[in-house]
């Protein structure tokens, strides 16, 4: 697998430009006092955060197709167990009950119940005007969602696969992201665009797209990626309540993850990263499905004596440089593991951001493991080699920590 | 010459509805009169409305005044562009004023209008002020979008004007979305989504029309056919330039877009239709005197004779002027006075707009995100988490 390690030696090439933006950032006032209790270190937390350095309750199911009971449910016995797509549905249903302006539009979301069952039975409950089956016309129904959002409705546009949203790219980039700005603040676009992406099980090149990097330069939108049932529900609710357009990236292989989530209502912050496993030796930044590959690698690493700190960045735009920065200051080594393409991916952008802001704290160049810059092949063995595997993560950490 | 009848007249033909000696810049006589449109409507899959339009002298005078204002505004924008105070793209609407003015006469402010980049006059029709127009064109703070939008991004939320869009055709799905929201909230209002003959060949139009017809949305698609998509004549771009028929299962109406009364009648008809039966296509047969934009002289793909011919025969302001003169609502001098007044108004607005300052540097970073839930971010990097959530 030597071909995978292109990351070494090239990561440090991304040097910061002389950027006046940094000066403006420097004039940040102190943190506001009115921060609510959904920050991840408070009582409502994800399972893995309860993990301390001592009681190594790592997530055992690294590959999401096994629907095992989640490990590390050391918290409350209350709560209920469900699968990730059910968590998304629960979040969606709660928000639709709470606010009559929330509606869903997409292909097969209504009578069919959603191609991944995220909107199952919602059409029966809320009616055809709130859960809308659209024809196969992404450009126009995304545009319609944006137009409806301009008047104050809160539509959720589901792309059956993130790749199909490329057809709506003009609407998302020019109208969704920019209307708040070009209208001088007159219009808000509280839309949520969501759908599954990522490499699945031999779905072929056009259905295995990772589009996070395509959208990340659009000013005016926020991007989040969910990875567990807990944060899926929390991020879905937060995205719906946000006044900004939010793109919620889900992953095809994660829909059947099972976890116990709290009964009481909760929201996850849209701009925060999640501390999956605190550690001392190296910071591993990841999101979506790669979180599980990283955790599987972490098991091996711990057995070998390393103590990796794993952070699920969750917020792809804007990056939570606060959490990431604190981690970098502690460990001084960064490994980014992502499923995005190598060229111009989220990892590349994150590398640049970390180097610009925390260069002095780094003991080694940032290593970024991403998918190969190839169309995803159909053959299973080849497909496996396009994405980062746990063994590669282990080797990367070993090399980084030398 | 339009055929005229007065529903209240039983007297001699010298009946005058107003006194001559007072200054009648704005007639307040709203008693209905009926005027026929220049040509009858051509329809597709529906019964066309009648040729006889109910109007009033005050409405006709307001048409004249508003169209003169729009015309003057566009000519002034032309000279501002040439003196480099307006930069970038500037798409002028002179020649097409009747569409805006006739539409406004048929609608209320709870109805929505959305259009493409030739939006200065529609913005004015929706209640925008000259100061906002000129300031926005010159990129000043007093502009309707605080100087951050420019010529192609005029919006007026409180009056239901949704812009102002640069990408050809992208506003039509947005317009169907507005109609969807109106149906969702049971507003009993309609949306007029305007596009040009060039945009009529965009796929997203048909996608949106299909959805609008399927879901019975109160959307009216208005094709402002000025016969040229930038430099390409309509017969070179469209196999079938009968844009009002392109809806196939959706009814359509072809309207003389240079006749403000015909536009008014068609829009009224369309509004009633859309509220009951779903979408409709209106094709406004109109013409622009300027080129596509200020960078286009407008004479390489059409002859000067064609332009001056239309100006002589079909100019919307001239038509209303002749109507007013024949109805004896005003005489030549009074109409000229209105035009002078309008010119003065435009000049004053320009002077005021020139005095408005450019936006503050900090405005570069405002309005990227909404300052409520979540981020106050300047791009992808932030050093601190600042979260405020709505109470729950």
mmCIF file with all atom_site columns, N, CA and C in Angstrom, chain A residues 209-232:
data_model
loop_
_atom_site.group_PDB
_atom_site.id
_atom_site.type_symbol
_atom_site.label_atom_id
_atom_site.label_alt_id
_atom_site.label_comp_id
_atom_site.label_asym_id
_atom_site.label_entity_id
_atom_site.label_seq_id
_atom_site.pdbx_PDB_ins_code
_atom_site.Cartn_x
_atom_site.Cartn_y
_atom_site.Cartn_z
_atom_site.occupancy
_atom_site.B_iso_or_equiv
_atom_site.pdbx_formal_charge
_atom_site.auth_seq_id
_atom_site.auth_comp_id
_atom_site.auth_asym_id
_atom_site.auth_atom_id
_atom_site.pdbx_PDB_model_num
ATOM 1  N N  . UNK A 1 209 ? -19.989 9.437  -4.612 1.00 0.00 ? 209 UNK A N  1
ATOM 2  C CA . UNK A 1 209 ? -19.336 10.741 -4.614 1.00 0.00 ? 209 UNK A CA 1
ATOM 3  C C  . UNK A 1 209 ? -19.188 11.310 -3.222 1.00 0.00 ? 209 UNK A C  1
ATOM 4  N N  . UNK A 1 210 ? -18.097 12.041 -3.034 1.00 0.00 ? 210 UNK A N  1
ATOM 5  C CA . UNK A 1 210 ? -17.945 12.791 -1.795 1.00 0.00 ? 210 UNK A CA 1
ATOM 6  C C  . UNK A 1 210 ? -17.900 14.257 -2.196 1.00 0.00 ? 210 UNK A C  1
ATOM 7  N N  . UNK A 1 211 ? -18.951 14.958 -1.961 1.00 0.00 ? 211 UNK A N  1
ATOM 8  C CA . UNK A 1 211 ? -19.053 16.313 -2.499 1.00 0.00 ? 211 UNK A CA 1
ATOM 9  C C  . UNK A 1 211 ? -18.771 17.402 -1.483 1.00 0.00 ? 211 UNK A C  1
ATOM 10 N N  . UNK A 1 212 ? -18.306 17.029 -0.311 1.00 0.00 ? 212 UNK A N  1
ATOM 11 C CA . UNK A 1 212 ? -18.080 18.052 0.703  1.00 0.00 ? 212 UNK A CA 1
ATOM 12 C C  . UNK A 1 212 ? -17.148 19.124 0.176  1.00 0.00 ? 212 UNK A C  1
ATOM 13 N N  . UNK A 1 213 ? -16.123 18.665 -0.564 1.00 0.00 ? 213 UNK A N  1
ATOM 14 C CA . UNK A 1 213 ? -15.137 19.646 -1.008 1.00 0.00 ? 213 UNK A CA 1
ATOM 15 C C  . UNK A 1 213 ? -15.702 20.572 -2.071 1.00 0.00 ? 213 UNK A C  1
ATOM 16 N N  . UNK A 1 214 ? -16.670 20.114 -2.836 1.00 0.00 ? 214 UNK A N  1
ATOM 17 C CA . UNK A 1 214 ? -17.220 20.978 -3.876 1.00 0.00 ? 214 UNK A CA 1
ATOM 18 C C  . UNK A 1 214 ? -17.942 22.156 -3.264 1.00 0.00 ? 214 UNK A C  1
ATOM 19 N N  . UNK A 1 215 ? -18.627 21.914 -2.147 1.00 0.00 ? 215 UNK A N  1
ATOM 20 C CA . UNK A 1 215 ? -19.452 22.961 -1.567 1.00 0.00 ? 215 UNK A CA 1
ATOM 21 C C  . UNK A 1 215 ? -18.698 23.845 -0.598 1.00 0.00 ? 215 UNK A C  1
ATOM 22 N N  . UNK A 1 216 ? -17.503 23.443 -0.189 1.00 0.00 ? 216 UNK A N  1
ATOM 23 C CA . UNK A 1 216 ? -16.924 24.136 0.960  1.00 0.00 ? 216 UNK A CA 1
ATOM 24 C C  . UNK A 1 216 ? -16.541 25.584 0.672  1.00 0.00 ? 216 UNK A C  1
ATOM 25 N N  . UNK A 1 217 ? -16.316 25.937 -0.582 1.00 0.00 ? 217 UNK A N  1
ATOM 26 C CA . UNK A 1 217 ? -15.973 27.351 -0.793 1.00 0.00 ? 217 UNK A CA 1
ATOM 27 C C  . UNK A 1 217 ? -17.164 28.265 -0.937 1.00 0.00 ? 217 UNK A C  1
ATOM 28 N N  . UNK A 1 218 ? -18.348 27.714 -0.922 1.00 0.00 ? 218 UNK A N  1
ATOM 29 C CA . UNK A 1 218 ? -19.509 28.588 -1.126 1.00 0.00 ? 218 UNK A CA 1
ATOM 30 C C  . UNK A 1 218 ? -19.690 29.444 0.118  1.00 0.00 ? 218 UNK A C  1
ATOM 31 N N  . UNK A 1 219 ? -19.609 30.767 -0.042 1.00 0.00 ? 219 UNK A N  1
ATOM 32 C CA . UNK A 1 219 ? -19.806 31.589 1.149  1.00 0.00 ? 219 UNK A CA 1
ATOM 33 C C  . UNK A 1 219 ? -21.270 31.600 1.539  1.00 0.00 ? 219 UNK A C  1
ATOM 34 N N  . UNK A 1 220 ? -21.546 31.578 2.797  1.00 0.00 ? 220 UNK A N  1
ATOM 35 C CA . UNK A 1 220 ? -22.933 31.726 3.244  1.00 0.00 ? 220 UNK A CA 1
ATOM 36 C C  . UNK A 1 220 ? -23.609 30.446 3.646  1.00 0.00 ? 220 UNK A C  1
ATOM 37 N N  . UNK A 1 221 ? -23.003 29.302 3.397  1.00 0.00 ? 221 UNK A N  1
ATOM 38 C CA . UNK A 1 221 ? -23.629 28.061 3.832  1.00 0.00 ? 221 UNK A CA 1
ATOM 39 C C  . UNK A 1 221 ? -22.830 27.455 4.978  1.00 0.00 ? 221 UNK A C  1
ATOM 40 N N  . UNK A 1 222 ? -23.484 26.562 5.713  1.00 0.00 ? 222 UNK A N  1
ATOM 41 C CA . UNK A 1 222 ? -22.774 25.800 6.734  1.00 0.00 ? 222 UNK A CA 1
ATOM 42 C C  . UNK A 1 222 ? -22.845 24.345 6.323  1.00 0.00 ? 222 UNK A C  1
ATOM 43 N N  . UNK A 1 223 ? -21.818 23.593 6.638  1.00 0.00 ? 223 UNK A N  1
ATOM 44 C CA . UNK A 1 223 ? -21.827 22.163 6.303  1.00 0.00 ? 223 UNK A CA 1
ATOM 45 C C  . UNK A 1 223 ? -21.542 21.363 7.558  1.00 0.00 ? 223 UNK A C  1
ATOM 46 N N  . UNK A 1 224 ? -22.304 20.330 7.770  1.00 0.00 ? 224 UNK A N  1
ATOM 47 C CA . UNK A 1 224 ? -22.043 19.422 8.891  1.00 0.00 ? 224 UNK A CA 1
ATOM 48 C C  . UNK A 1 224 ? -22.132 18.001 8.381  1.00 0.00 ? 224 UNK A C  1
ATOM 49 N N  . UNK A 1 225 ? -21.412 17.109 9.053  1.00 0.00 ? 225 UNK A N  1
ATOM 50 C CA . UNK A 1 225 ? -21.459 15.697 8.697  1.00 0.00 ? 225 UNK A CA 1
ATOM 51 C C  . UNK A 1 225 ? -21.790 14.913 9.953  1.00 0.00 ? 225 UNK A C  1
ATOM 52 N N  . UNK A 1 226 ? -22.815 14.075 9.888  1.00 0.00 ? 226 UNK A N  1
ATOM 53 C CA . UNK A 1 226 ? -23.180 13.301 11.081 1.00 0.00 ? 226 UNK A CA 1
ATOM 54 C C  . UNK A 1 226 ? -22.536 11.939 11.005 1.00 0.00 ? 226 UNK A C  1
ATOM 55 N N  . UNK A 1 227 ? -22.329 11.343 12.175 1.00 0.00 ? 227 UNK A N  1
ATOM 56 C CA . UNK A 1 227 ? -21.676 10.043 12.175 1.00 0.00 ? 227 UNK A CA 1
ATOM 57 C C  . UNK A 1 227 ? -22.285 9.045  13.151 1.00 0.00 ? 227 UNK A C  1
ATOM 58 N N  . UNK A 1 228 ? -23.036 9.505  14.123 1.00 0.00 ? 228 UNK A N  1
ATOM 59 C CA . UNK A 1 228 ? -23.667 8.572  15.063 1.00 0.00 ? 228 UNK A CA 1
ATOM 60 C C  . UNK A 1 228 ? -25.143 8.935  15.152 1.00 0.00 ? 228 UNK A C  1
ATOM 61 N N  . UNK A 1 229 ? -25.958 7.996  15.610 1.00 0.00 ? 229 UNK A N  1
ATOM 62 C CA . UNK A 1 229 ? -27.373 8.354  15.783 1.00 0.00 ? 229 UNK A CA 1
ATOM 63 C C  . UNK A 1 229 ? -27.561 9.559  16.690 1.00 0.00 ? 229 UNK A C  1
ATOM 64 N N  . UNK A 1 230 ? -26.728 9.659  17.715 1.00 0.00 ? 230 UNK A N  1
ATOM 65 C CA . UNK A 1 230 ? -26.865 10.796 18.626 1.00 0.00 ? 230 UNK A CA 1
ATOM 66 C C  . UNK A 1 230 ? -26.640 12.112 17.892 1.00 0.00 ? 230 UNK A C  1
ATOM 67 N N  . UNK A 1 231 ? -25.518 12.222 17.211 1.00 0.00 ? 231 UNK A N  1
ATOM 68 C CA . UNK A 1 231 ? -25.283 13.513 16.568 1.00 0.00 ? 231 UNK A CA 1
ATOM 69 C C  . UNK A 1 231 ? -26.114 13.673 15.303 1.00 0.00 ? 231 UNK A C  1
ATOM 70 N N  . UNK A 1 232 ? -26.574 12.575 14.712 1.00 0.00 ? 232 UNK A N  1
ATOM 71 C CA . UNK A 1 232 ? -27.455 12.728 13.547 1.00 0.00 ? 232 UNK A CA 1
ATOM 72 C C  . UNK A 1 232 ? -28.733 13.442 13.938 1.00 0.00 ? 232 UNK A C  1
#
